[in-house]
Every structure is written in structure tokens, then in C-alpha cells.
Amino acid sequence: MRKKLNLGMIVLIGILIQSCDPTYPVSIKNDSGTEIIVDAKLTNRFYPGLTTTYIADENNRLQFKVESGQEFQCGMTIGGLRDDLPFTDLKIYTGKDTIIAKNINEVLNLFDKNWIGNLKTPYTLTVE
């Protein structure tokens, strides 16, 4: 009887773990060949990790550089990105262009998508 109870508990724990939403990192990847500068208005979901210190200005804006071939972690999300977006608007300055996203929908449109148009996981905004 005890063996069946233990097996039942293991199966129940396995089912519960499988039903949880996964967490995904949110990052900006620079594949442009030159350094980029990102100017972003931060939300309370912006979290670059323990190794990065940052100071946002009085308007909660932050500028940071991403070297060519590097990736900058901006936060984490559980499930969908819309509610856990680390910034509400941003400007990305490349050597040739400036990419501007003025609201959440424009920011979401910059993230990588799969072949049917849904956002890819993990959530990466790639600058080429």
C-alpha cells in the first residue's frame, strides 16, 4: 500500500510540474556588426541580473551599449511577454539607422517571430 501511495505522489508531482508555465529570458541581441546603443523607458520588470548595475534617470529611462555579437539580458517572463515587458518604448541606435518603438505594441513587433508570426521563445530582439 505504501508503495502505491509513493508512486501516486510522484505521478501527481510530475503532473503539477508539467502544468506550470515556463520562464523565458528577455534579451536584446546585436548581430549588426557594430556596437549599438539602446535607450529604453524601463518598467518594473526590467532586471538585467546581479552582475549589471544600472542607474535610470528621473524619467525611468536608461541607455546601455551592446557590443557586436553580444546579447544583453533585460529580464524574465513567465508565459507571455506582453505583461512582463521590461520596457515600454525604446530607441536603438546602430551605425546606420535608428530603430524607434513608441509603445508596447511597436516594441513587441521588434521581437523575433517564428514562421507563423508568433513570438519565438526565448524572447529575443535581434538587431541586424
Short mmCIF file of C-alpha atoms in Angstrom, two decimals:
data_model
loop_
_atom_site.label_atom_id
_atom_site.label_comp_id
_atom_site.label_asym_id
_atom_site.label_seq_id
_atom_site.Cartn_x
_atom_site.Cartn_y
_atom_site.Cartn_z
CA MET A 1 0.00 0.00 0.00
CA ARG A 2 2.79 2.39 0.90
CA LYS A 3 4.49 1.74 -2.44
CA LYS A 4 1.31 2.70 -4.33
CA LEU A 5 0.99 5.91 -2.29
CA ASN A 6 4.59 6.88 -3.04
CA LEU A 7 4.12 6.15 -6.74
CA GLY A 8 0.90 8.18 -6.75
CA MET A 9 2.68 11.15 -5.12
CA ILE A 10 5.47 11.02 -7.70
CA VAL A 11 2.95 10.98 -10.55
CA LEU A 12 1.00 13.87 -9.00
CA ILE A 13 4.14 15.97 -8.53
CA GLY A 14 5.16 15.24 -12.12
CA ILE A 15 1.78 16.38 -13.43
CA LEU A 16 1.90 19.58 -11.37
CA ILE A 17 5.41 20.43 -12.55
CA GLN A 18 4.45 19.89 -16.20
CA SER A 19 1.43 22.17 -15.92
CA CYS A 20 3.44 25.20 -14.75
CA ASP A 21 4.20 27.96 -17.23
CA PRO A 22 7.89 28.02 -18.17
CA THR A 23 10.06 31.08 -17.63
CA TYR A 24 11.92 32.63 -20.55
CA PRO A 25 14.69 35.22 -20.66
CA VAL A 26 14.08 38.51 -22.48
CA SER A 27 17.14 39.86 -24.27
CA ILE A 28 18.48 42.19 -26.95
CA LYS A 29 20.96 40.56 -29.33
CA ASN A 30 23.34 42.56 -31.53
CA ASP A 31 24.11 40.92 -34.89
CA SER A 32 24.70 44.24 -36.68
CA GLY A 33 28.48 44.10 -36.90
CA THR A 34 28.88 47.35 -34.91
CA GLU A 35 28.12 48.48 -31.39
CA ILE A 36 24.52 49.57 -30.72
CA ILE A 37 23.13 51.93 -28.09
CA VAL A 38 19.73 51.17 -26.60
CA ASP A 39 17.69 53.97 -24.99
CA ALA A 40 14.71 52.44 -23.16
CA LYS A 41 11.94 53.53 -20.81
CA LEU A 42 12.02 50.87 -18.11
CA THR A 43 9.19 49.07 -16.37
CA ASN A 44 9.40 47.34 -13.01
CA ARG A 45 10.02 44.10 -14.98
CA PHE A 46 13.48 45.28 -16.15
CA TYR A 47 16.04 43.07 -14.46
CA PRO A 48 19.45 42.67 -16.12
CA GLY A 49 20.75 40.30 -13.46
CA LEU A 50 23.02 40.59 -10.47
CA THR A 51 26.19 41.27 -12.46
CA THR A 52 24.90 44.50 -14.02
CA THR A 53 24.33 47.70 -12.10
CA TYR A 54 22.30 50.43 -13.72
CA ILE A 55 21.03 53.88 -12.87
CA ALA A 56 17.90 55.10 -14.61
CA ASP A 57 17.29 58.84 -14.92
CA GLU A 58 14.39 60.71 -13.31
CA ASN A 59 12.08 59.67 -16.20
CA ASN A 60 12.98 55.99 -15.66
CA ARG A 61 14.99 55.90 -18.91
CA LEU A 62 18.24 54.03 -19.31
CA GLN A 63 20.88 53.90 -22.03
CA PHE A 64 23.16 50.92 -22.44
CA LYS A 65 25.54 49.58 -25.08
CA VAL A 66 25.52 46.14 -26.63
CA GLU A 67 28.71 45.14 -28.42
CA SER A 68 28.59 43.36 -31.77
CA GLY A 69 27.90 39.65 -31.33
CA GLN A 70 26.76 40.12 -27.73
CA GLU A 71 23.40 39.66 -26.02
CA PHE A 72 22.05 41.79 -23.16
CA GLN A 73 19.63 40.14 -20.71
CA CYS A 74 16.76 42.52 -19.85
CA GLY A 75 14.57 40.36 -17.66
CA MET A 76 12.50 37.21 -17.37
CA THR A 77 8.91 36.38 -18.22
CA ILE A 78 6.52 33.63 -17.27
CA GLY A 79 4.46 32.55 -20.25
CA GLY A 80 3.59 35.55 -22.43
CA LEU A 81 5.71 38.64 -22.96
CA ARG A 82 3.08 41.41 -23.07
CA ASP A 83 2.59 41.65 -19.28
CA ASP A 84 6.28 41.16 -18.42
CA LEU A 85 7.87 43.50 -20.97
CA PRO A 86 10.96 45.15 -19.42
CA PHE A 87 10.45 48.43 -21.32
CA THR A 88 7.51 50.36 -22.76
CA ASP A 89 9.33 52.22 -25.50
CA LEU A 90 12.84 52.20 -26.87
CA LYS A 91 15.27 53.63 -29.38
CA ILE A 92 18.10 51.58 -30.79
CA TYR A 93 20.95 53.48 -32.42
CA THR A 94 23.00 51.48 -34.90
CA GLY A 95 25.84 52.68 -37.12
CA LYS A 96 23.39 53.35 -39.97
CA ASP A 97 19.87 53.67 -38.57
CA THR A 98 17.75 54.43 -35.53
CA ILE A 99 15.01 51.97 -34.64
CA ILE A 100 12.16 53.61 -32.72
CA ALA A 101 9.28 51.87 -30.94
CA LYS A 102 6.95 54.33 -29.20
CA ASN A 103 4.55 51.96 -27.45
CA ILE A 104 4.20 48.39 -26.22
CA ASN A 105 2.77 47.05 -29.50
CA GLU A 106 5.65 48.53 -31.52
CA VAL A 107 8.16 47.08 -29.05
CA LEU A 108 6.54 43.63 -29.31
CA ASN A 109 6.74 43.82 -33.12
CA LEU A 110 10.54 44.10 -32.89
CA PHE A 111 10.98 40.71 -31.18
CA ASP A 112 11.88 37.63 -33.23
CA LYS A 113 8.95 35.65 -34.60
CA ASN A 114 8.55 32.09 -35.84
CA TRP A 115 7.35 31.12 -39.32
CA ILE A 116 3.66 31.59 -38.45
CA GLY A 117 4.16 35.03 -36.89
CA ASN A 118 4.11 34.20 -33.18
CA LEU A 119 6.87 35.39 -30.86
CA LYS A 120 9.75 32.92 -30.53
CA THR A 121 10.85 31.71 -27.13
CA PRO A 122 13.16 32.62 -25.52
CA TYR A 123 12.17 36.21 -26.29
CA THR A 124 14.97 37.91 -28.24
CA LEU A 125 15.03 41.25 -30.02
CA THR A 126 17.72 40.82 -32.68
CA VAL A 127 19.32 43.88 -34.29
CA GLU A 128 20.86 43.01 -37.66
#
